[in-house]
Amino acid sequence: MKDLLRLRTLISTEVESLLNKQIKMESYNSAAYLAMASWCDRNGYDYSAGHFYKQAEDERAHMLRFFKYVCDMGGTAISPSLDNIPQEFNSFREVFEMALELEVKTTQSINVLADKCFKEKDHVTIEFLNWFHKEQREEEYVARRCLELFDVIGEEGTGRWEIDKAVAQVTYDSEG
Ligand SMILES: [Fe+2]
Ligand SMILES: [Fe+2]
């Protein structure tokens, strides 16, 4: 009976805690992408800087989407504190490797959250998460295609200059 009388929130304490973990991760992603934008900017990769500035904004929007959901469901959304944002990278390629790594980790983390919701039969949150599953399809696709440019175009000569320009052309069409 105690469980049925959960007056304050729709979500369980465990789901709330995983959602807050995801808020922190999206926030970290936003900050990490901003650092990548800065690195690309100061190393002459203008198109990639633009790409990462946009990614940083997208990640902040993801964070807010989770944040608002927790609040709307009667939970306590926690504004995250962040540290250990990498500011330096050894190479242009390493920036894109890290971007893909972030996206893979994010997909996995959202899957863990969804698994927990399935166990709890929290279909409301499962439905909420569907948008993110689709978003991750795009996020991983774009990160992977960008990284592939390093092999497809090659870094020799004016390669990195070409790669930088090609990054701006990478898009994902989920219907095509
Ligand atoms: Fe995200
Ligand atoms: Fe992302």
mmCIF file with all atom_site columns, C-alpha atoms and ligand atoms in Angstrom:
data_model
loop_
_atom_site.group_PDB
_atom_site.id
_atom_site.type_symbol
_atom_site.label_atom_id
_atom_site.label_alt_id
_atom_site.label_comp_id
_atom_site.label_asym_id
_atom_site.label_entity_id
_atom_site.label_seq_id
_atom_site.pdbx_PDB_ins_code
_atom_site.Cartn_x
_atom_site.Cartn_y
_atom_site.Cartn_z
_atom_site.occupancy
_atom_site.B_iso_or_equiv
_atom_site.pdbx_formal_charge
_atom_site.auth_seq_id
_atom_site.auth_comp_id
_atom_site.auth_asym_id
_atom_site.auth_atom_id
_atom_site.pdbx_PDB_model_num
ATOM   1   C  CA . MET A 1 1   ? 0.000  0.000  0.000   1.00 0.00 ? 1   MET A CA 1
ATOM   2   C  CA . LYS A 1 2   ? 2.848  2.320  0.839   1.00 0.00 ? 2   LYS A CA 1
ATOM   3   C  CA . ASP A 1 3   ? 4.129  2.004  -2.748  1.00 0.00 ? 3   ASP A CA 1
ATOM   4   C  CA . LEU A 1 4   ? 0.734  2.735  -4.235  1.00 0.00 ? 4   LEU A CA 1
ATOM   5   C  CA . LEU A 1 5   ? 0.484  5.906  -2.195  1.00 0.00 ? 5   LEU A CA 1
ATOM   6   C  CA . ARG A 1 6   ? 3.478  7.530  -3.768  1.00 0.00 ? 6   ARG A CA 1
ATOM   7   C  CA . LEU A 1 7   ? 1.887  10.961 -3.715  1.00 0.00 ? 7   LEU A CA 1
ATOM   8   C  CA . ARG A 1 8   ? 4.856  13.140 -4.472  1.00 0.00 ? 8   ARG A CA 1
ATOM   9   C  CA . THR A 1 9   ? 6.336  11.615 -7.596  1.00 0.00 ? 9   THR A CA 1
ATOM   10  C  CA . LEU A 1 10  ? 5.525  9.424  -10.555 1.00 0.00 ? 10  LEU A CA 1
ATOM   11  C  CA . ILE A 1 11  ? 9.079  8.105  -10.666 1.00 0.00 ? 11  ILE A CA 1
ATOM   12  C  CA . SER A 1 12  ? 10.804 5.852  -8.124  1.00 0.00 ? 12  SER A CA 1
ATOM   13  C  CA . THR A 1 13  ? 13.796 7.013  -6.105  1.00 0.00 ? 13  THR A CA 1
ATOM   14  C  CA . GLU A 1 14  ? 16.061 4.740  -8.174  1.00 0.00 ? 14  GLU A CA 1
ATOM   15  C  CA . VAL A 1 15  ? 14.790 6.055  -11.502 1.00 0.00 ? 15  VAL A CA 1
ATOM   16  C  CA . GLU A 1 16  ? 15.066 9.618  -10.208 1.00 0.00 ? 16  GLU A CA 1
ATOM   17  C  CA . SER A 1 17  ? 18.645 8.997  -9.235  1.00 0.00 ? 17  SER A CA 1
ATOM   18  C  CA . LEU A 1 18  ? 19.488 7.528  -12.675 1.00 0.00 ? 18  LEU A CA 1
ATOM   19  C  CA . LEU A 1 19  ? 17.782 10.478 -14.362 1.00 0.00 ? 19  LEU A CA 1
ATOM   20  C  CA . ASN A 1 20  ? 19.931 12.838 -12.285 1.00 0.00 ? 20  ASN A CA 1
ATOM   21  C  CA . LYS A 1 21  ? 22.987 10.859 -13.314 1.00 0.00 ? 21  LYS A CA 1
ATOM   22  C  CA . GLN A 1 22  ? 21.933 11.373 -16.921 1.00 0.00 ? 22  GLN A CA 1
ATOM   23  C  CA . ILE A 1 23  ? 21.446 15.113 -16.324 1.00 0.00 ? 23  ILE A CA 1
ATOM   24  C  CA . LYS A 1 24  ? 25.032 15.242 -15.146 1.00 0.00 ? 24  LYS A CA 1
ATOM   25  C  CA . MET A 1 25  ? 26.275 13.241 -18.126 1.00 0.00 ? 25  MET A CA 1
ATOM   26  C  CA . GLU A 1 26  ? 24.496 15.470 -20.664 1.00 0.00 ? 26  GLU A CA 1
ATOM   27  C  CA . SER A 1 27  ? 25.896 18.494 -18.879 1.00 0.00 ? 27  SER A CA 1
ATOM   28  C  CA . TYR A 1 28  ? 29.381 16.983 -18.984 1.00 0.00 ? 28  TYR A CA 1
ATOM   29  C  CA . ASN A 1 29  ? 28.942 16.283 -22.698 1.00 0.00 ? 29  ASN A CA 1
ATOM   30  C  CA . SER A 1 30  ? 27.986 19.910 -23.290 1.00 0.00 ? 30  SER A CA 1
ATOM   31  C  CA . ALA A 1 31  ? 31.054 21.170 -21.427 1.00 0.00 ? 31  ALA A CA 1
ATOM   32  C  CA . ALA A 1 32  ? 33.327 18.649 -23.158 1.00 0.00 ? 32  ALA A CA 1
ATOM   33  C  CA . TYR A 1 33  ? 32.035 19.672 -26.599 1.00 0.00 ? 33  TYR A CA 1
ATOM   34  C  CA . LEU A 1 34  ? 32.606 23.307 -25.720 1.00 0.00 ? 34  LEU A CA 1
ATOM   35  C  CA . ALA A 1 35  ? 36.223 22.505 -24.839 1.00 0.00 ? 35  ALA A CA 1
ATOM   36  C  CA . MET A 1 36  ? 36.554 20.685 -28.182 1.00 0.00 ? 36  MET A CA 1
ATOM   37  C  CA . ALA A 1 37  ? 35.125 23.757 -29.959 1.00 0.00 ? 37  ALA A CA 1
ATOM   38  C  CA . SER A 1 38  ? 37.731 25.919 -28.226 1.00 0.00 ? 38  SER A CA 1
ATOM   39  C  CA . TRP A 1 39  ? 40.567 23.568 -29.186 1.00 0.00 ? 39  TRP A CA 1
ATOM   40  C  CA . CYS A 1 40  ? 39.447 23.416 -32.830 1.00 0.00 ? 40  CYS A CA 1
ATOM   41  C  CA . ASP A 1 41  ? 38.979 27.174 -32.927 1.00 0.00 ? 41  ASP A CA 1
ATOM   42  C  CA . ARG A 1 42  ? 42.484 27.939 -31.692 1.00 0.00 ? 42  ARG A CA 1
ATOM   43  C  CA . ASN A 1 43  ? 44.080 25.352 -33.943 1.00 0.00 ? 43  ASN A CA 1
ATOM   44  C  CA . GLY A 1 44  ? 42.507 26.659 -37.141 1.00 0.00 ? 44  GLY A CA 1
ATOM   45  C  CA . TYR A 1 45  ? 39.715 24.115 -37.630 1.00 0.00 ? 45  TYR A CA 1
ATOM   46  C  CA . ASP A 1 46  ? 36.844 26.550 -37.974 1.00 0.00 ? 46  ASP A CA 1
ATOM   47  C  CA . TYR A 1 47  ? 34.203 24.193 -39.369 1.00 0.00 ? 47  TYR A CA 1
ATOM   48  C  CA . SER A 1 48  ? 34.852 21.626 -36.676 1.00 0.00 ? 48  SER A CA 1
ATOM   49  C  CA . ALA A 1 49  ? 34.677 24.364 -34.048 1.00 0.00 ? 49  ALA A CA 1
ATOM   50  C  CA . GLY A 1 50  ? 31.249 25.281 -35.426 1.00 0.00 ? 50  GLY A CA 1
ATOM   51  C  CA . HIS A 1 51  ? 30.229 21.606 -35.324 1.00 0.00 ? 51  HIS A CA 1
ATOM   52  C  CA . PHE A 1 52  ? 31.250 21.295 -31.674 1.00 0.00 ? 52  PHE A CA 1
ATOM   53  C  CA . TYR A 1 53  ? 29.625 24.582 -30.627 1.00 0.00 ? 53  TYR A CA 1
ATOM   54  C  CA . LYS A 1 54  ? 26.385 23.196 -32.025 1.00 0.00 ? 54  LYS A CA 1
ATOM   55  C  CA . GLN A 1 55  ? 26.928 19.848 -30.275 1.00 0.00 ? 55  GLN A CA 1
ATOM   56  C  CA . ALA A 1 56  ? 27.473 21.708 -27.004 1.00 0.00 ? 56  ALA A CA 1
ATOM   57  C  CA . GLU A 1 57  ? 24.112 23.425 -27.435 1.00 0.00 ? 57  GLU A CA 1
ATOM   58  C  CA . ASP A 1 58  ? 22.369 20.167 -28.324 1.00 0.00 ? 58  ASP A CA 1
ATOM   59  C  CA . GLU A 1 59  ? 23.755 18.514 -25.189 1.00 0.00 ? 59  GLU A CA 1
ATOM   60  C  CA . ARG A 1 60  ? 22.514 21.368 -23.054 1.00 0.00 ? 60  ARG A CA 1
ATOM   61  C  CA . ALA A 1 61  ? 19.067 20.921 -24.608 1.00 0.00 ? 61  ALA A CA 1
ATOM   62  C  CA . HIS A 1 62  ? 19.262 17.188 -23.744 1.00 0.00 ? 62  HIS A CA 1
ATOM   63  C  CA . MET A 1 63  ? 20.207 18.056 -20.183 1.00 0.00 ? 63  MET A CA 1
ATOM   64  C  CA . LEU A 1 64  ? 17.248 20.436 -19.878 1.00 0.00 ? 64  LEU A CA 1
ATOM   65  C  CA . ARG A 1 65  ? 14.861 17.858 -21.329 1.00 0.00 ? 65  ARG A CA 1
ATOM   66  C  CA . PHE A 1 66  ? 15.853 15.380 -18.573 1.00 0.00 ? 66  PHE A CA 1
ATOM   67  C  CA . PHE A 1 67  ? 15.875 18.159 -15.979 1.00 0.00 ? 67  PHE A CA 1
ATOM   68  C  CA . LYS A 1 68  ? 12.371 19.315 -16.802 1.00 0.00 ? 68  LYS A CA 1
ATOM   69  C  CA . TYR A 1 69  ? 11.075 15.736 -16.874 1.00 0.00 ? 69  TYR A CA 1
ATOM   70  C  CA . VAL A 1 70  ? 12.320 15.087 -13.339 1.00 0.00 ? 70  VAL A CA 1
ATOM   71  C  CA . CYS A 1 71  ? 10.721 18.340 -12.144 1.00 0.00 ? 71  CYS A CA 1
ATOM   72  C  CA . ASP A 1 72  ? 7.452  17.657 -13.985 1.00 0.00 ? 72  ASP A CA 1
ATOM   73  C  CA . MET A 1 73  ? 7.207  14.201 -12.432 1.00 0.00 ? 73  MET A CA 1
ATOM   74  C  CA . GLY A 1 74  ? 7.556  15.668 -8.969  1.00 0.00 ? 74  GLY A CA 1
ATOM   75  C  CA . GLY A 1 75  ? 11.180 14.707 -8.435  1.00 0.00 ? 75  GLY A CA 1
ATOM   76  C  CA . THR A 1 76  ? 14.173 16.785 -7.435  1.00 0.00 ? 76  THR A CA 1
ATOM   77  C  CA . ALA A 1 77  ? 16.322 17.697 -10.425 1.00 0.00 ? 77  ALA A CA 1
ATOM   78  C  CA . ILE A 1 78  ? 19.891 18.385 -9.390  1.00 0.00 ? 78  ILE A CA 1
ATOM   79  C  CA . SER A 1 79  ? 21.919 21.086 -11.107 1.00 0.00 ? 79  SER A CA 1
ATOM   80  C  CA . PRO A 1 80  ? 25.202 19.233 -11.586 1.00 0.00 ? 80  PRO A CA 1
ATOM   81  C  CA . SER A 1 81  ? 28.674 20.345 -10.625 1.00 0.00 ? 81  SER A CA 1
ATOM   82  C  CA . LEU A 1 82  ? 31.297 19.359 -13.153 1.00 0.00 ? 82  LEU A CA 1
ATOM   83  C  CA . ASP A 1 83  ? 35.005 18.781 -13.096 1.00 0.00 ? 83  ASP A CA 1
ATOM   84  C  CA . ASN A 1 84  ? 37.680 17.097 -15.188 1.00 0.00 ? 84  ASN A CA 1
ATOM   85  C  CA . ILE A 1 85  ? 36.617 18.598 -18.498 1.00 0.00 ? 85  ILE A CA 1
ATOM   86  C  CA . PRO A 1 86  ? 39.476 17.839 -20.917 1.00 0.00 ? 86  PRO A CA 1
ATOM   87  C  CA . GLN A 1 87  ? 40.775 21.082 -22.412 1.00 0.00 ? 87  GLN A CA 1
ATOM   88  C  CA . GLU A 1 88  ? 43.761 19.822 -24.375 1.00 0.00 ? 88  GLU A CA 1
ATOM   89  C  CA . PHE A 1 89  ? 43.981 17.186 -27.076 1.00 0.00 ? 89  PHE A CA 1
ATOM   90  C  CA . ASN A 1 90  ? 46.997 15.590 -28.693 1.00 0.00 ? 90  ASN A CA 1
ATOM   91  C  CA . SER A 1 91  ? 45.642 15.784 -32.215 1.00 0.00 ? 91  SER A CA 1
ATOM   92  C  CA . PHE A 1 92  ? 42.705 16.800 -34.415 1.00 0.00 ? 92  PHE A CA 1
ATOM   93  C  CA . ARG A 1 93  ? 41.758 13.146 -34.734 1.00 0.00 ? 93  ARG A CA 1
ATOM   94  C  CA . GLU A 1 94  ? 41.796 12.614 -30.978 1.00 0.00 ? 94  GLU A CA 1
ATOM   95  C  CA . VAL A 1 95  ? 39.065 15.238 -30.593 1.00 0.00 ? 95  VAL A CA 1
ATOM   96  C  CA . PHE A 1 96  ? 36.753 13.190 -32.805 1.00 0.00 ? 96  PHE A CA 1
ATOM   97  C  CA . GLU A 1 97  ? 37.704 9.948  -31.097 1.00 0.00 ? 97  GLU A CA 1
ATOM   98  C  CA . MET A 1 98  ? 36.655 11.452 -27.806 1.00 0.00 ? 98  MET A CA 1
ATOM   99  C  CA . ALA A 1 99  ? 33.394 12.732 -29.319 1.00 0.00 ? 99  ALA A CA 1
ATOM   100 C  CA . LEU A 1 100 ? 32.486 9.207  -30.452 1.00 0.00 ? 100 LEU A CA 1
ATOM   101 C  CA . GLU A 1 101 ? 33.480 7.818  -27.061 1.00 0.00 ? 101 GLU A CA 1
ATOM   102 C  CA . LEU A 1 102 ? 31.160 10.298 -25.318 1.00 0.00 ? 102 LEU A CA 1
ATOM   103 C  CA . GLU A 1 103 ? 28.246 9.334  -27.543 1.00 0.00 ? 103 GLU A CA 1
ATOM   104 C  CA . VAL A 1 104 ? 28.756 5.586  -27.092 1.00 0.00 ? 104 VAL A CA 1
ATOM   105 C  CA . LYS A 1 105 ? 28.879 6.040  -23.305 1.00 0.00 ? 105 LYS A CA 1
ATOM   106 C  CA . THR A 1 106 ? 25.724 8.151  -23.446 1.00 0.00 ? 106 THR A CA 1
ATOM   107 C  CA . THR A 1 107 ? 23.816 5.532  -25.447 1.00 0.00 ? 107 THR A CA 1
ATOM   108 C  CA . GLN A 1 108 ? 24.883 2.869  -22.953 1.00 0.00 ? 108 GLN A CA 1
ATOM   109 C  CA . SER A 1 109 ? 23.865 5.001  -19.992 1.00 0.00 ? 109 SER A CA 1
ATOM   110 C  CA . ILE A 1 110 ? 20.407 5.680  -21.447 1.00 0.00 ? 110 ILE A CA 1
ATOM   111 C  CA . ASN A 1 111 ? 20.037 1.934  -22.094 1.00 0.00 ? 111 ASN A CA 1
ATOM   112 C  CA . VAL A 1 112 ? 20.803 1.208  -18.433 1.00 0.00 ? 112 VAL A CA 1
ATOM   113 C  CA . LEU A 1 113 ? 18.158 3.751  -17.460 1.00 0.00 ? 113 LEU A CA 1
ATOM   114 C  CA . ALA A 1 114 ? 15.635 2.148  -19.829 1.00 0.00 ? 114 ALA A CA 1
ATOM   115 C  CA . ASP A 1 115 ? 16.457 -1.339 -18.451 1.00 0.00 ? 115 ASP A CA 1
ATOM   116 C  CA . LYS A 1 116 ? 15.683 -0.091 -14.954 1.00 0.00 ? 116 LYS A CA 1
ATOM   117 C  CA . CYS A 1 117 ? 12.371 1.398  -16.137 1.00 0.00 ? 117 CYS A CA 1
ATOM   118 C  CA . PHE A 1 118 ? 11.403 -1.892 -17.792 1.00 0.00 ? 118 PHE A CA 1
ATOM   119 C  CA . LYS A 1 119 ? 12.153 -3.764 -14.563 1.00 0.00 ? 119 LYS A CA 1
ATOM   120 C  CA . GLU A 1 120 ? 9.951  -1.332 -12.653 1.00 0.00 ? 120 GLU A CA 1
ATOM   121 C  CA . LYS A 1 121 ? 7.285  -1.287 -15.379 1.00 0.00 ? 121 LYS A CA 1
ATOM   122 C  CA . ASP A 1 122 ? 7.680  2.496  -15.504 1.00 0.00 ? 122 ASP A CA 1
ATOM   123 C  CA . HIS A 1 123 ? 6.181  2.850  -18.964 1.00 0.00 ? 123 HIS A CA 1
ATOM   124 C  CA . VAL A 1 124 ? 5.776  6.604  -18.635 1.00 0.00 ? 124 VAL A CA 1
ATOM   125 C  CA . THR A 1 125 ? 9.536  7.096  -18.388 1.00 0.00 ? 125 THR A CA 1
ATOM   126 C  CA . ILE A 1 126 ? 10.149 4.462  -21.066 1.00 0.00 ? 126 ILE A CA 1
ATOM   127 C  CA . GLU A 1 127 ? 7.993  6.518  -23.438 1.00 0.00 ? 127 GLU A CA 1
ATOM   128 C  CA . PHE A 1 128 ? 9.924  9.649  -22.453 1.00 0.00 ? 128 PHE A CA 1
ATOM   129 C  CA . LEU A 1 129 ? 13.223 7.896  -23.196 1.00 0.00 ? 129 LEU A CA 1
ATOM   130 C  CA . ASN A 1 130 ? 12.168 6.917  -26.719 1.00 0.00 ? 130 ASN A CA 1
ATOM   131 C  CA . TRP A 1 131 ? 13.101 10.355 -28.022 1.00 0.00 ? 131 TRP A CA 1
ATOM   132 C  CA . PHE A 1 132 ? 16.611 9.864  -26.664 1.00 0.00 ? 132 PHE A CA 1
ATOM   133 C  CA . HIS A 1 133 ? 17.050 6.413  -28.203 1.00 0.00 ? 133 HIS A CA 1
ATOM   134 C  CA . LYS A 1 134 ? 16.323 7.924  -31.602 1.00 0.00 ? 134 LYS A CA 1
ATOM   135 C  CA . GLU A 1 135 ? 18.555 10.911 -30.879 1.00 0.00 ? 135 GLU A CA 1
ATOM   136 C  CA . GLN A 1 136 ? 21.462 8.603  -29.982 1.00 0.00 ? 136 GLN A CA 1
ATOM   137 C  CA . ARG A 1 137 ? 21.090 6.862  -33.326 1.00 0.00 ? 137 ARG A CA 1
ATOM   138 C  CA . GLU A 1 138 ? 21.828 10.216 -34.953 1.00 0.00 ? 138 GLU A CA 1
ATOM   139 C  CA . GLU A 1 139 ? 24.513 11.233 -32.462 1.00 0.00 ? 139 GLU A CA 1
ATOM   140 C  CA . GLU A 1 140 ? 26.534 8.040  -32.899 1.00 0.00 ? 140 GLU A CA 1
ATOM   141 C  CA . TYR A 1 141 ? 26.067 8.098  -36.670 1.00 0.00 ? 141 TYR A CA 1
ATOM   142 C  CA . VAL A 1 142 ? 27.410 11.651 -36.983 1.00 0.00 ? 142 VAL A CA 1
ATOM   143 C  CA . ALA A 1 143 ? 30.326 11.027 -34.594 1.00 0.00 ? 143 ALA A CA 1
ATOM   144 C  CA . ARG A 1 144 ? 31.300 7.862  -36.498 1.00 0.00 ? 144 ARG A CA 1
ATOM   145 C  CA . ARG A 1 145 ? 31.053 9.448  -39.944 1.00 0.00 ? 145 ARG A CA 1
ATOM   146 C  CA . CYS A 1 146 ? 33.196 12.399 -38.786 1.00 0.00 ? 146 CYS A CA 1
ATOM   147 C  CA . LEU A 1 147 ? 35.886 10.078 -37.448 1.00 0.00 ? 147 LEU A CA 1
ATOM   148 C  CA . GLU A 1 148 ? 35.848 8.013  -40.655 1.00 0.00 ? 148 GLU A CA 1
ATOM   149 C  CA . LEU A 1 149 ? 36.784 11.125 -42.627 1.00 0.00 ? 149 LEU A CA 1
ATOM   150 C  CA . PHE A 1 150 ? 40.296 10.820 -41.193 1.00 0.00 ? 150 PHE A CA 1
ATOM   151 C  CA . ASP A 1 151 ? 40.742 7.489  -43.000 1.00 0.00 ? 151 ASP A CA 1
ATOM   152 C  CA . VAL A 1 152 ? 38.669 8.255  -46.083 1.00 0.00 ? 152 VAL A CA 1
ATOM   153 C  CA . ILE A 1 153 ? 40.380 11.586 -46.845 1.00 0.00 ? 153 ILE A CA 1
ATOM   154 C  CA . GLY A 1 154 ? 43.689 10.965 -45.071 1.00 0.00 ? 154 GLY A CA 1
ATOM   155 C  CA . GLU A 1 155 ? 45.594 13.477 -42.964 1.00 0.00 ? 155 GLU A CA 1
ATOM   156 C  CA . GLU A 1 156 ? 48.579 14.050 -45.258 1.00 0.00 ? 156 GLU A CA 1
ATOM   157 C  CA . GLY A 1 157 ? 49.135 17.293 -47.139 1.00 0.00 ? 157 GLY A CA 1
ATOM   158 C  CA . THR A 1 158 ? 45.988 19.394 -47.050 1.00 0.00 ? 158 THR A CA 1
ATOM   159 C  CA . GLY A 1 159 ? 44.054 16.429 -45.642 1.00 0.00 ? 159 GLY A CA 1
ATOM   160 C  CA . ARG A 1 160 ? 43.187 17.964 -42.296 1.00 0.00 ? 160 ARG A CA 1
ATOM   161 C  CA . TRP A 1 161 ? 41.971 21.108 -44.058 1.00 0.00 ? 161 TRP A CA 1
ATOM   162 C  CA . GLU A 1 162 ? 39.690 18.928 -46.231 1.00 0.00 ? 162 GLU A CA 1
ATOM   163 C  CA . ILE A 1 163 ? 38.513 16.922 -43.244 1.00 0.00 ? 163 ILE A CA 1
ATOM   164 C  CA . ASP A 1 164 ? 37.593 20.108 -41.396 1.00 0.00 ? 164 ASP A CA 1
ATOM   165 C  CA . LYS A 1 165 ? 35.436 21.254 -44.309 1.00 0.00 ? 165 LYS A CA 1
ATOM   166 C  CA . ALA A 1 166 ? 33.827 17.823 -44.715 1.00 0.00 ? 166 ALA A CA 1
ATOM   167 C  CA . VAL A 1 167 ? 32.800 17.714 -41.022 1.00 0.00 ? 167 VAL A CA 1
ATOM   168 C  CA . ALA A 1 168 ? 30.336 20.533 -41.708 1.00 0.00 ? 168 ALA A CA 1
ATOM   169 C  CA . GLN A 1 169 ? 28.619 18.361 -44.356 1.00 0.00 ? 169 GLN A CA 1
ATOM   170 C  CA . VAL A 1 170 ? 27.950 15.337 -42.154 1.00 0.00 ? 170 VAL A CA 1
ATOM   171 C  CA . THR A 1 171 ? 24.242 14.907 -41.459 1.00 0.00 ? 171 THR A CA 1
ATOM   172 C  CA . TYR A 1 172 ? 21.937 12.042 -40.626 1.00 0.00 ? 172 TYR A CA 1
ATOM   173 C  CA . ASP A 1 173 ? 18.644 11.443 -42.371 1.00 0.00 ? 173 ASP A CA 1
ATOM   174 C  CA . SER A 1 174 ? 16.744 8.891  -40.327 1.00 0.00 ? 174 SER A CA 1
ATOM   175 C  CA . GLU A 1 175 ? 14.189 8.363  -43.108 1.00 0.00 ? 175 GLU A CA 1
ATOM   176 C  CA . GLY A 1 176 ? 16.652 7.989  -45.985 1.00 0.00 ? 176 GLY A CA 1
HETATM 177 FE FE . FE  B 2 .   ? 23.090 14.044 -25.310 1.00 0.00 ? 1   FE  B FE 1
HETATM 178 FE FE . FE  B 2 .   ? 25.175 13.645 -27.905 1.00 0.00 ? 2   FE  B FE 1
#
